[in-house]
Tab-separated table of C-alpha atoms and ligand atoms in Angstrom:
chain	number	residue	atom	x	y	z
A	1	MET	CA	64.671	-73.199	39.451
A	2	ASN	CA	67.083	-73.719	36.540
A	3	LYS	CA	66.405	-71.510	33.598
A	4	VAL	CA	66.636	-71.729	29.827
A	5	LYS	CA	70.265	-71.116	28.747
A	6	LYS	CA	69.536	-69.416	25.405
A	7	MET	CA	66.528	-68.365	23.353
A	8	TYR	CA	67.138	-67.858	19.610
A	9	VAL	CA	64.631	-66.024	17.410
A	10	LEU	CA	64.703	-67.529	13.898
A	11	ASP	CA	63.706	-65.322	10.956
A	12	HIS	CA	61.922	-67.241	8.178
A	13	GLY	CA	60.922	-64.299	6.014
A	14	VAL	CA	57.463	-62.908	5.398
A	15	GLN	CA	53.993	-63.732	4.191
A	16	TYR	CA	51.855	-61.086	2.445
A	17	ASN	CA	48.272	-60.544	3.605
A	18	ASP	CA	45.413	-58.100	3.339
A	19	LYS	CA	45.516	-56.197	6.619
A	20	SER	CA	41.856	-56.977	7.285
A	21	THR	CA	42.818	-60.646	7.803
A	22	MET	CA	44.974	-59.494	10.730
A	23	LEU	CA	42.600	-56.826	12.012
A	24	ALA	CA	38.909	-57.379	11.226
A	25	GLY	CA	37.233	-54.421	9.554
A	26	TYR	CA	40.500	-52.523	9.064
A	27	ASN	CA	39.953	-49.289	7.121
A	28	ALA	CA	36.275	-50.143	6.623
A	29	ALA	CA	34.334	-47.971	4.172
A	30	THR	CA	32.069	-45.267	5.583
A	31	PHE	CA	29.141	-43.255	4.245
A	32	LYS	CA	31.431	-40.347	3.413
A	33	GLU	CA	34.232	-42.593	2.106
A	34	PRO	CA	32.516	-45.546	0.423
A	35	HIS	CA	35.606	-46.644	-1.571
A	36	LYS	CA	38.383	-46.955	0.982
A	37	LEU	CA	41.325	-49.080	-0.106
A	38	SER	CA	42.583	-52.298	1.470
A	39	THR	CA	46.244	-52.483	2.548
A	40	TYR	CA	48.531	-55.350	1.644
A	41	ILE	CA	51.080	-55.932	4.418
A	42	LYS	CA	54.062	-58.160	5.219
A	43	ILE	CA	53.940	-60.263	8.353
A	44	PRO	CA	56.993	-62.018	9.841
A	45	ILE	CA	57.282	-65.811	9.946
A	46	GLN	CA	59.243	-66.795	13.036
A	47	THR	CA	60.159	-69.751	15.212
A	48	PHE	CA	61.995	-69.940	18.535
A	49	LEU	CA	64.771	-72.331	19.542
A	50	PHE	CA	65.729	-72.953	23.177
A	51	GLU	CA	68.956	-74.387	24.500
A	52	CYS	CA	68.039	-76.092	27.779
A	53	GLU	CA	69.707	-78.408	30.292
A	54	GLU	CA	67.534	-81.194	28.842
A	55	GLY	CA	68.419	-80.498	25.173
A	56	TYR	CA	66.961	-78.382	22.373
A	57	VAL	CA	63.313	-77.320	22.264
A	58	LEU	CA	61.652	-75.701	19.228
A	59	PHE	CA	58.469	-73.598	19.260
A	60	ASP	CA	56.705	-73.920	15.875
A	61	THR	CA	58.166	-75.013	12.550
A	62	ALA	CA	57.425	-72.220	9.979
A	63	CYS	CA	56.431	-72.917	6.342
A	64	ASP	CA	56.884	-75.937	4.082
A	65	PRO	CA	60.069	-75.461	1.970
A	66	ASP	CA	58.048	-76.867	-0.977
A	67	TYR	CA	55.195	-74.398	-0.412
A	68	ALA	CA	55.230	-73.270	-4.069
A	69	VAL	CA	54.187	-76.787	-5.128
A	70	ASN	CA	52.209	-77.904	-2.079
A	71	TRP	CA	50.067	-74.921	-1.071
A	72	PRO	CA	46.628	-74.486	-2.651
A	73	SER	CA	46.734	-71.949	-5.507
A	74	ASP	CA	44.317	-69.512	-3.839
A	75	MET	CA	46.609	-69.431	-0.785
A	76	LEU	CA	49.640	-68.691	-2.986
A	77	GLU	CA	47.730	-65.852	-4.596
A	78	ARG	CA	46.220	-64.407	-1.407
A	79	SER	CA	49.121	-64.907	1.010
A	80	PRO	CA	52.374	-65.582	-0.843
A	81	TYR	CA	55.480	-66.490	1.158
A	82	GLU	CA	58.938	-65.035	0.627
A	83	TYR	CA	62.134	-65.997	2.485
A	84	PRO	CA	65.674	-64.604	2.604
A	85	VAL	CA	68.897	-66.612	2.024
A	86	ASN	CA	69.048	-69.357	4.697
A	87	GLY	CA	65.503	-68.441	5.768
A	88	LEU	CA	64.008	-71.931	5.667
A	89	LEU	CA	63.959	-73.746	9.021
A	90	PRO	CA	66.516	-76.492	8.179
A	91	ASP	CA	68.936	-73.777	6.970
A	92	ARG	CA	68.429	-71.646	10.095
A	93	LEU	CA	69.145	-74.705	12.252
A	94	LYS	CA	72.257	-75.409	10.152
A	95	GLU	CA	73.546	-71.891	10.859
A	96	LEU	CA	73.525	-72.901	14.536
A	97	GLY	CA	75.300	-76.222	13.803
A	98	LEU	CA	72.100	-78.253	14.208
A	99	THR	CA	69.894	-80.583	12.186
A	100	PRO	CA	66.238	-81.535	12.867
A	101	GLU	CA	67.536	-84.751	14.515
A	102	ASP	CA	69.153	-82.656	17.274
A	103	ILE	CA	65.790	-81.284	18.452
A	104	ASN	CA	64.424	-83.201	21.455
A	105	THR	CA	61.073	-81.425	21.830
A	106	VAL	CA	58.776	-79.463	19.532
A	107	VAL	CA	55.921	-77.364	20.910
A	108	MET	CA	53.296	-76.546	18.288
A	109	SER	CA	51.249	-73.431	18.987
A	110	HIS	CA	48.736	-74.772	16.405
A	111	LEU	CA	48.859	-76.462	12.992
A	112	HIS	CA	48.268	-73.667	10.460
A	113	ASN	CA	50.422	-73.691	7.326
A	114	ASP	CA	52.871	-70.995	8.513
A	115	HIS	CA	53.564	-72.911	11.749
A	116	ALA	CA	53.429	-76.642	10.861
A	117	GLY	CA	55.230	-76.609	7.492
A	118	CYS	CA	58.414	-78.381	8.679
A	119	LEU	CA	56.886	-80.439	11.503
A	120	SER	CA	57.328	-83.753	9.640
A	121	MET	CA	61.142	-83.312	9.802
A	122	PHE	CA	61.216	-83.758	13.590
A	123	GLN	CA	60.846	-87.525	13.854
A	124	LYS	CA	63.235	-87.814	16.817
A	125	ALA	CA	61.360	-85.207	18.896
A	126	LEU	CA	58.430	-85.397	21.292
A	127	VAL	CA	55.772	-83.116	19.771
A	128	TYR	CA	53.396	-81.211	22.079
A	129	VAL	CA	50.113	-80.117	20.520
A	130	ASN	CA	46.662	-79.168	21.818
A	131	ASP	CA	44.462	-82.284	21.762
A	132	LYS	CA	41.561	-80.561	19.964
A	133	GLU	CA	43.917	-79.033	17.399
A	134	ILE	CA	45.318	-82.408	16.269
A	135	THR	CA	42.089	-84.372	16.497
A	136	THR	CA	40.040	-81.760	14.609
A	137	THR	CA	42.760	-81.366	11.967
A	138	LEU	CA	42.850	-85.120	11.328
A	139	ARG	CA	39.078	-85.499	11.560
A	140	ASN	CA	38.366	-82.736	9.067
A	141	TYR	CA	41.103	-83.996	6.759
A	142	VAL	CA	39.733	-87.557	6.542
A	143	LEU	CA	36.101	-86.381	6.356
A	144	LYS	CA	36.997	-83.744	3.737
A	145	GLU	CA	35.461	-80.993	5.866
A	146	PRO	CA	36.763	-77.379	5.886
A	147	LEU	CA	40.395	-77.125	7.009
A	148	ASP	CA	40.667	-73.331	7.325
A	149	VAL	CA	44.406	-72.623	6.882
A	150	HIS	CA	45.495	-76.159	7.740
A	151	ILE	CA	47.045	-77.472	4.537
A	152	PRO	CA	46.399	-81.049	3.268
A	153	SER	CA	50.074	-81.530	2.218
A	154	ASP	CA	51.266	-80.666	5.775
A	155	ILE	CA	48.755	-83.130	7.244
A	156	ARG	CA	49.795	-85.918	4.844
A	157	ALA	CA	53.474	-85.251	5.733
A	158	ILE	CA	52.949	-85.421	9.508
A	159	ILE	CA	50.906	-88.633	9.225
A	160	LYS	CA	53.609	-90.216	7.048
A	161	ALA	CA	56.401	-89.092	9.429
A	162	ASP	CA	54.910	-91.204	12.251
A	163	LEU	CA	55.778	-88.551	14.875
A	164	GLN	CA	55.838	-89.052	18.656
A	165	TRP	CA	52.929	-86.988	20.022
A	166	ARG	CA	52.086	-85.677	23.470
A	167	THR	CA	48.659	-84.040	23.367
A	168	VAL	CA	47.694	-81.339	25.874
A	169	THR	CA	44.120	-81.984	27.002
A	170	GLU	CA	41.374	-79.636	28.132
A	171	GLU	CA	41.960	-80.206	31.861
A	172	GLU	CA	45.637	-79.174	31.647
A	173	PHE	CA	46.532	-75.462	31.843
A	174	GLU	CA	50.270	-75.345	32.684
A	175	VAL	CA	52.457	-78.161	31.374
A	176	PRO	CA	56.227	-78.061	32.151
A	177	VAL	CA	58.396	-78.984	29.144
A	178	ALA	CA	61.890	-78.291	30.525
A	179	ASP	CA	63.395	-76.197	33.311
A	180	GLY	CA	62.342	-72.648	32.502
A	181	LEU	CA	59.851	-73.670	29.767
A	182	THR	CA	56.128	-74.108	30.483
A	183	ILE	CA	53.274	-74.634	28.022
A	184	LEU	CA	50.075	-72.668	28.649
A	185	ASN	CA	47.009	-74.301	27.163
A	186	LEU	CA	44.905	-71.429	25.795
A	187	GLY	CA	42.171	-73.606	24.254
A	188	SER	CA	40.132	-72.587	21.222
A	189	GLY	CA	40.205	-69.106	19.717
A	190	HIS	CA	42.326	-68.313	16.665
A	191	SER	CA	42.279	-72.058	15.858
A	192	TRP	CA	40.715	-75.208	17.358
A	193	GLY	CA	43.302	-75.402	20.147
A	194	MET	CA	46.153	-72.976	20.879
A	195	LEU	CA	49.291	-73.464	22.998
A	196	ALA	CA	51.492	-70.632	24.296
A	197	LEU	CA	54.962	-71.028	25.816
A	198	ARG	CA	56.353	-69.307	28.903
A	199	VAL	CA	60.121	-68.838	28.866
A	200	ASP	CA	62.225	-67.915	31.915
A	201	LEU	CA	65.739	-66.568	31.262
A	202	GLU	CA	68.401	-65.486	33.756
A	203	ASN	CA	69.280	-62.089	32.303
A	204	SER	CA	66.496	-61.327	29.833
A	205	GLY	CA	63.611	-62.167	32.206
A	206	SER	CA	60.376	-63.950	31.290
A	207	PHE	CA	58.502	-64.026	27.994
A	208	LEU	CA	55.147	-65.460	26.942
A	209	LEU	CA	55.184	-66.595	23.302
A	210	VAL	CA	51.534	-66.417	22.297
A	211	SER	CA	51.776	-67.137	18.553
A	212	ASP	CA	48.538	-66.428	16.682
A	213	ALA	CA	46.447	-66.265	19.865
A	214	LEU	CA	47.432	-62.596	19.332
A	215	TYR	CA	48.883	-61.656	15.936
A	216	SER	CA	50.063	-58.250	17.115
A	217	SER	CA	49.838	-55.534	19.736
A	218	GLU	CA	46.926	-54.114	17.691
A	219	ASN	CA	44.897	-57.259	18.430
A	220	TYR	CA	45.912	-57.198	22.089
A	221	GLY	CA	44.773	-53.663	22.755
A	222	PRO	CA	43.293	-53.472	25.325
A	223	PRO	CA	40.560	-53.465	24.233
A	224	VAL	CA	40.895	-56.661	22.229
A	225	HIS	CA	40.527	-56.243	18.460
A	226	LEU	CA	39.486	-59.397	16.588
A	227	PRO	CA	41.471	-60.538	13.542
A	228	GLY	CA	39.803	-61.499	10.235
A	229	ILE	CA	40.852	-65.146	10.670
A	230	VAL	CA	39.334	-66.560	13.827
A	231	TYR	CA	37.644	-69.880	14.598
A	232	ASP	CA	36.019	-68.994	17.957
A	233	THR	CA	35.465	-65.312	18.682
A	234	VAL	CA	34.368	-65.818	22.301
A	235	GLY	CA	37.413	-68.049	22.922
A	236	TYR	CA	39.643	-65.462	21.268
A	237	VAL	CA	38.599	-62.701	23.677
A	238	ARG	CA	38.776	-65.055	26.685
A	239	THR	CA	42.307	-66.061	25.597
A	240	ALA	CA	43.427	-62.451	25.263
A	241	ARG	CA	42.222	-61.751	28.817
A	242	THR	CA	43.958	-64.909	30.102
A	243	ILE	CA	47.213	-63.762	28.496
A	244	GLU	CA	46.890	-60.237	29.928
A	245	LYS	CA	46.201	-61.546	33.438
A	246	TYR	CA	48.938	-64.191	33.311
A	247	CYS	CA	51.587	-61.758	32.045
A	248	LYS	CA	50.772	-59.218	34.733
A	249	GLU	CA	50.888	-61.863	37.492
A	250	HIS	CA	54.122	-63.451	36.270
A	251	ASN	CA	55.848	-60.357	34.862
A	252	CYS	CA	56.148	-61.827	31.338
A	253	ARG	CA	56.749	-59.845	28.143
A	254	ILE	CA	54.372	-60.913	25.337
A	255	LEU	CA	55.924	-61.983	22.044
A	256	PHE	CA	53.173	-61.776	19.405
A	257	GLY	CA	52.693	-64.192	16.484
A	258	HIS	CA	53.081	-61.861	13.481
A	259	ASP	CA	53.902	-58.353	14.710
A	260	MET	CA	56.354	-56.817	12.220
A	261	GLU	CA	57.076	-53.802	14.422
A	262	GLN	CA	57.922	-55.983	17.429
A	263	PHE	CA	59.777	-58.552	15.328
A	264	SER	CA	62.077	-55.884	13.862
A	265	THR	CA	63.257	-55.024	17.404
A	266	LEU	CA	64.092	-58.647	18.415
A	267	ARG	CA	67.612	-60.104	18.499
A	268	LYS	CA	67.967	-62.627	15.642
A	269	ALA	CA	69.847	-65.907	15.280
A	270	PRO	CA	72.477	-66.940	14.550
A	271	LEU	CA	74.522	-64.006	15.856
A	272	GLU	CA	72.246	-62.794	18.651
A	273	TYR	CA	70.184	-64.489	21.311
A	274	TYR	CA	68.488	-63.937	24.686
A	275	ASP	CA	70.008	-65.546	27.789
B	301	ZN	ZN1	47.406	-69.314	12.638
């Protein structure tokens, strides 16, 4: 089997969050300590770019560059975003000599605001998304039902962009995207429908990019620890077990969605990559 030539980890800065959103019940008050304090933490915003025989593949698209205008005010207050110089996705691609038009395939783990913010830029790409994730996002948008952390401005942008979609349906578990890249359909849990991506590299071995199916090693455990933001708790636990079993069977290293400790150890684009 041919493998992925290079995997780049792109650093898009941080979002601030109360730790209990990442880890439900974190530092909960007790009888003896009824006034315990919350902790405000930074979580990394990351995407992954793959150089393959078939072209370039991108996993997730980070935050909207116009977030300060487009995000709801309560989101800006609760979970503000901050990025370094060249930290926006188009600028990170530019550092590698690329533009959004050069990307052949985009795999969306899900459509939350810190993952789908630049999706509308990829009009030349085939976009993989979980079928329930896209249909529920569009349904709830048009019916004005709760959108969780799916942002109306992102949804309007992807509708307007007239993207080329490939939905991953319930009966599909493993979907090959390119040589050395395979989607795993995790189903509902953190959001309405989650996709993970298995990556096989010659020298660096195999990874499973799980995105927000597991924010961090603290959620993974074992035992599994639920986050504060979760759509389907039963699905979340089932997903964590699926990931654990799959990674043991296939010798994959898990890359978590927002694990600052793990992220700080990863090689970062443009200078470093995995091969
Ligand atoms: Zn999410």
